[in-house]
Short mmCIF file of C-alpha atoms in Angstrom, two decimals:
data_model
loop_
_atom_site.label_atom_id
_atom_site.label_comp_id
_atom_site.label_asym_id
_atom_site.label_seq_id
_atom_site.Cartn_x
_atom_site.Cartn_y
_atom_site.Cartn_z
CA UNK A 92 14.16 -0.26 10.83
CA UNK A 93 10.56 -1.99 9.90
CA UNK A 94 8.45 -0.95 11.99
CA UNK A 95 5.74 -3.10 10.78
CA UNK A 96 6.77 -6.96 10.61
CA UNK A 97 4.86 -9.88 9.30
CA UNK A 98 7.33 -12.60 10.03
CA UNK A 99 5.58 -15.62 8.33
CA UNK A 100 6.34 -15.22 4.65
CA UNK A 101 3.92 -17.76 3.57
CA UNK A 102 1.42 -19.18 4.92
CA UNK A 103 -0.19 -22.46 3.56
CA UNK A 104 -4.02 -23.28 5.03
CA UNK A 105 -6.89 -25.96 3.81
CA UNK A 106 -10.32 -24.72 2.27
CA UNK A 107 -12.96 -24.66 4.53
CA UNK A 108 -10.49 -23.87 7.45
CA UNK A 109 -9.34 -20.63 9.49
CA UNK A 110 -6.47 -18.30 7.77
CA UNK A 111 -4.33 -16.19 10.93
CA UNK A 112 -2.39 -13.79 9.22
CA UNK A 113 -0.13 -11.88 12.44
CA UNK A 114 1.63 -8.47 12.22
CA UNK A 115 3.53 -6.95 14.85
CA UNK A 116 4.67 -3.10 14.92
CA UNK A 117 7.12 -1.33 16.99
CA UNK A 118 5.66 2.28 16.94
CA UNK A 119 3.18 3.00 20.00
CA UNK A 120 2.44 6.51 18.15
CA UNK A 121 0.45 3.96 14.93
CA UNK A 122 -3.63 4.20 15.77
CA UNK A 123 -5.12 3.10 12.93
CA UNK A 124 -4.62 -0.59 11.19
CA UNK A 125 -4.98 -1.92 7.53
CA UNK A 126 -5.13 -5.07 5.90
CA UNK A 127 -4.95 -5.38 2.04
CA UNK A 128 -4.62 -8.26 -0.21
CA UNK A 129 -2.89 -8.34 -3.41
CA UNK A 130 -2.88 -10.39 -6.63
CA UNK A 131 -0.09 -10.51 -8.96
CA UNK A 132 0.01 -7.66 -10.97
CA UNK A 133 -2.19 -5.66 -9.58
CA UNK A 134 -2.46 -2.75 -6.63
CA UNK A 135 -3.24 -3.75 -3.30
CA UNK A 136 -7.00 -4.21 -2.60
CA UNK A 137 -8.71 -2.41 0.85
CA UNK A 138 -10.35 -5.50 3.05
CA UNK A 139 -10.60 -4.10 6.65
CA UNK A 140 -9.21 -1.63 9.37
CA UNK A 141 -9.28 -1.27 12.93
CA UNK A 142 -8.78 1.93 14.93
CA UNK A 143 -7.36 1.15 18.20
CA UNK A 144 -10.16 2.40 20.36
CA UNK A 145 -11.09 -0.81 19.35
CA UNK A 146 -9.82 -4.49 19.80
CA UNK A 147 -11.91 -6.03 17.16
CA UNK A 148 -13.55 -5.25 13.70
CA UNK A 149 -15.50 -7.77 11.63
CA UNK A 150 -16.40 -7.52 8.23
CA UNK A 151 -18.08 -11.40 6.53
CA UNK A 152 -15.43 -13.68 6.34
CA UNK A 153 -12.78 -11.15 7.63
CA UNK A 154 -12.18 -10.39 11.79
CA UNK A 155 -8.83 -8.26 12.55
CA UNK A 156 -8.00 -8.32 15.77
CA UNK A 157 -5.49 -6.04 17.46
CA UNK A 158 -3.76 -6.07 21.23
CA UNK A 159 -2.20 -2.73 21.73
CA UNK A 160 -0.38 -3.75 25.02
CA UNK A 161 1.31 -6.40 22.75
CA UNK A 162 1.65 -4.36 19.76
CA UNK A 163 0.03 -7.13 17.60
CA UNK A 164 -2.82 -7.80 15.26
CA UNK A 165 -4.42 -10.63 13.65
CA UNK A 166 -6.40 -11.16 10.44
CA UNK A 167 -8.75 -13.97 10.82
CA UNK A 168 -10.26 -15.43 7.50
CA UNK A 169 -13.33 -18.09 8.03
CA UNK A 170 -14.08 -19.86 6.27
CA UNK A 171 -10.99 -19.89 3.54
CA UNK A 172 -11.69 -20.11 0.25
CA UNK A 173 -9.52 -20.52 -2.96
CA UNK A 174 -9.88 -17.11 -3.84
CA UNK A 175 -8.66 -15.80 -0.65
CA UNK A 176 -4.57 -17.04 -2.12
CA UNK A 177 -2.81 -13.92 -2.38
CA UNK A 178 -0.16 -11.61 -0.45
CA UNK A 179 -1.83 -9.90 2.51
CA UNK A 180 -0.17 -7.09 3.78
CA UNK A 181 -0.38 -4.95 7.41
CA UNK A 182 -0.55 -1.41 6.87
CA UNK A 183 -0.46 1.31 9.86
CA UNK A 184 -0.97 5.25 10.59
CA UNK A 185 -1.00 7.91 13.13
CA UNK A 186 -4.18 10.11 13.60
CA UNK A 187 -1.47 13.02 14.35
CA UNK A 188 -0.31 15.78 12.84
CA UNK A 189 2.58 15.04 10.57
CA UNK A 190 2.89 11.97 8.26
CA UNK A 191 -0.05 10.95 5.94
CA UNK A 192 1.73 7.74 4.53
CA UNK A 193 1.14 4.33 5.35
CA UNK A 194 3.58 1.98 7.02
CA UNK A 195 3.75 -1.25 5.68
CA UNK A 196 5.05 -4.73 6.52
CA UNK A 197 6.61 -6.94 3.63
CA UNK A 198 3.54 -9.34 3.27
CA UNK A 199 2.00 -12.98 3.79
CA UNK A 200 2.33 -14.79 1.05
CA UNK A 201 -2.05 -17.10 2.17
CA UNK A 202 -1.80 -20.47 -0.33
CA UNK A 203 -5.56 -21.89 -0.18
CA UNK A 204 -4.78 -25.53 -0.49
CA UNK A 205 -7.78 -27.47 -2.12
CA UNK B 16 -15.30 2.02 -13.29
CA UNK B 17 -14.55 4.77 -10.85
CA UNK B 18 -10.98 3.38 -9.20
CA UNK B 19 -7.35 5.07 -9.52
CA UNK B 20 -6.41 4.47 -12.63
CA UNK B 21 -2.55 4.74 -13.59
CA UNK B 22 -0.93 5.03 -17.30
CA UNK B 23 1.08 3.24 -18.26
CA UNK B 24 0.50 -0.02 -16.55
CA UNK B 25 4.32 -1.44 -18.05
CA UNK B 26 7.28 0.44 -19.47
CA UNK B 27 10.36 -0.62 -19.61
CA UNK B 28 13.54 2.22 -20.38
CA UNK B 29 16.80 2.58 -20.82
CA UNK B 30 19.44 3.73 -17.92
CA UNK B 31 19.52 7.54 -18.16
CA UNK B 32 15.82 7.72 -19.84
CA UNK B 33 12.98 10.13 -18.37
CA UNK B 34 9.75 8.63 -17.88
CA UNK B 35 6.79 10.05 -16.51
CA UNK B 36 3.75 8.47 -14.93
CA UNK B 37 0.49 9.20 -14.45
CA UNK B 38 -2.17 8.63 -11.86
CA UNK B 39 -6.16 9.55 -11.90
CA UNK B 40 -7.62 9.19 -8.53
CA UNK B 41 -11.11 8.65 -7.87
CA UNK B 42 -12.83 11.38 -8.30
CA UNK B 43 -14.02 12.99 -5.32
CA UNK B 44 -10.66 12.44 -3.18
CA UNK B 45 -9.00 15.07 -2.65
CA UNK B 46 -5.43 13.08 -1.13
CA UNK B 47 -3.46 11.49 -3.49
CA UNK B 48 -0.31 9.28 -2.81
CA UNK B 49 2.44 7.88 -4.53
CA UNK B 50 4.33 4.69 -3.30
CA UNK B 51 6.78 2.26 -4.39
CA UNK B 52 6.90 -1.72 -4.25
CA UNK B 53 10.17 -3.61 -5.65
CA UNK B 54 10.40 -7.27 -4.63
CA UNK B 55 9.83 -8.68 -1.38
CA UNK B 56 8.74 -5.73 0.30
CA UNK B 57 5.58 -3.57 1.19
CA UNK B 58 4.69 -0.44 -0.59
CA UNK B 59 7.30 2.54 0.54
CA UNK B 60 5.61 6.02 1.02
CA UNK B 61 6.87 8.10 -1.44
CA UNK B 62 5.00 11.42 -1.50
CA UNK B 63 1.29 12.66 -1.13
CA UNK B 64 -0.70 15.70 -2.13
CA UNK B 65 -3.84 17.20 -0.49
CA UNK B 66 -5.70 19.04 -3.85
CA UNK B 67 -2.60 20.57 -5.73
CA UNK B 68 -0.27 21.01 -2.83
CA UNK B 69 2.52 18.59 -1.76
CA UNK B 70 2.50 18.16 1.74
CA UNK B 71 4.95 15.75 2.44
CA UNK B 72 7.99 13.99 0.57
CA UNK B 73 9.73 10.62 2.22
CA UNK B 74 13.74 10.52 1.70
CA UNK B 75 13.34 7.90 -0.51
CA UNK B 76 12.30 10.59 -3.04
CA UNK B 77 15.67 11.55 -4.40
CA UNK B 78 16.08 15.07 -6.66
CA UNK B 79 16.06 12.62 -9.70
CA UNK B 80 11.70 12.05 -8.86
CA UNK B 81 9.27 15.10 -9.13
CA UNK B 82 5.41 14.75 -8.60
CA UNK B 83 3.11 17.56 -9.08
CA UNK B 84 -1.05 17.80 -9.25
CA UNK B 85 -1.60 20.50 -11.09
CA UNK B 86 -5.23 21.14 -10.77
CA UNK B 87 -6.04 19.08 -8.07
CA UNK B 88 -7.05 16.00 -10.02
CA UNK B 89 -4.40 13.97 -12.05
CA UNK B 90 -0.93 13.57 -10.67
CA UNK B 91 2.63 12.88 -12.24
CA UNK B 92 5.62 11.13 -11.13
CA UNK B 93 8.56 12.10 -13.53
CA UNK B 94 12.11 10.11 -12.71
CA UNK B 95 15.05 11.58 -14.37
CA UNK B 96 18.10 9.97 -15.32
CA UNK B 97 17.04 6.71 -14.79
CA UNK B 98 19.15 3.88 -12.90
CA UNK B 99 18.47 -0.11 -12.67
CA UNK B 100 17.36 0.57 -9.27
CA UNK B 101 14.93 2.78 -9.95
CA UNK B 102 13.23 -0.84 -11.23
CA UNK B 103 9.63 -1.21 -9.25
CA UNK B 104 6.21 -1.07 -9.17
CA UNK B 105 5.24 2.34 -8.59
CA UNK B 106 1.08 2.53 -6.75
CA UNK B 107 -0.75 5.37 -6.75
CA UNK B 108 -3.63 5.94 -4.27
CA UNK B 109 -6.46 8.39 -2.77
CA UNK B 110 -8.64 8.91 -0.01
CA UNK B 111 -11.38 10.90 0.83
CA UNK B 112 -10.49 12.24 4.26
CA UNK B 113 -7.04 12.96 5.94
CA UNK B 114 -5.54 9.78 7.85
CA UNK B 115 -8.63 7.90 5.76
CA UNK B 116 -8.66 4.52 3.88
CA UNK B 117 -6.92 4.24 0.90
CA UNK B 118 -7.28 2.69 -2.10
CA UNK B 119 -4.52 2.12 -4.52
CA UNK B 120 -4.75 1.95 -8.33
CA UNK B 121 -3.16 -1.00 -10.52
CA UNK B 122 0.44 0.10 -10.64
CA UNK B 123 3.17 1.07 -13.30
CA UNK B 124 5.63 -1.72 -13.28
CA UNK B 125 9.22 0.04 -14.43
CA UNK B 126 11.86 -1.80 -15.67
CA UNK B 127 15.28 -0.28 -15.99
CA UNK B 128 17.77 -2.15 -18.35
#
């Protein structure tokens, strides 16, 4: 059972424009939210979090956005740039006792288009 | 640099073959974790360690893998017997704090013929 889905596989966006990367989770017990982004060959790279005492976090380029009552968060990218192609991928946690590990969802394939 | 570092970054073995990874966090974290990526998916938990003490293990960790952090620093992820799908990219990562941010190392991609 995933309970961390990002159902857009790929996700194809102009340079210069906004990136919306969604993730959706199923567990009301996760409290704290991750974003990485990954390049080929190479571990996944820390961009943001968001604890969900909050509903927003912003960091330059990067907003995540999260709506507990919906179970859903958003990474915003503004603008995109050509770096920013990669596989993002939602990550999520409990703050209680128990497991450590993060949950992830299967990733977002962001394609920068010149 | 002062990332996780993992050894070897490739290796590619024969079905029924050890192998044994290894993963330096950076250094003042005390968690270490070990997770695994095969294609199409996120990372899968696998096991973490707070210092030298294993704290949890995910089911995916069959009695073929064995991690241990002997002193507290350096970790190793030993799979036994291998099998083709034991194929993957295996990530190793630390934090500072419990429930923290963590940041992963380059990976050991294993190939299983």
């Amino acid at each position: 059972d995933q309970q961390v889905k990002q159902n857009s596989p790929s996700l194809s966006v102009q340079e210069g424009r906004i990136s919306i990367l969604n993730c959706d989770y199923t567990n009301s017990m996760f409290d704290y939210f991750l974003w990485y982004k990954k390049y080929p060959a190479e571990g996944p790279t820390f961009l943001i979090s968001i604890s969900s005492i909050k509903d927003k976090n912003e960091d330059g380029r990067f907003t995540v956005f999260l709506n507990k009552s919906a179970k859903h968060l958003s990474l915003h990218i503004v603008p995109s740039q050509p770096g920013d192609s990669a596989v993002y991928f939602c990550a999520a946690s409990f703050s209680g006792g128990g497991a450590d590990g993060l949950t992830f969802g299967k990733g977002t394939h962001l394609i920068i288009q010149p | 640099d002062t990332g996780v570092s993992q050894d070897p970054r490739h290796k590619i073995t024969k079905r029924g073959q050890n192998v044994t990874f290894r993963c330096d966090p950076i250094s003042e974290h005390n968690r270490l974790y070990w997770y695994r990526q095969t294609l199409g998916q996120g990372p899968e938990f696998l096991t973490y360690f707070q210092n030298e003490a294993q704290l949890e293990k995910s089911r995916l960790l069959s009695d073929r893998f064995s991690a241990e952090r002997p002193k507290g620093s350096f970790s190793t992820l030993e799979i036994q017997r291998t099998e083709q799908g034991d194929s993957a990219m295996y990530l190793c990562a630390s934090s500072l704090v419990a429930k923290g941010t963590q940041y992963f190392g380059p990976g050991t991609r294993l190939l299983v013929l």
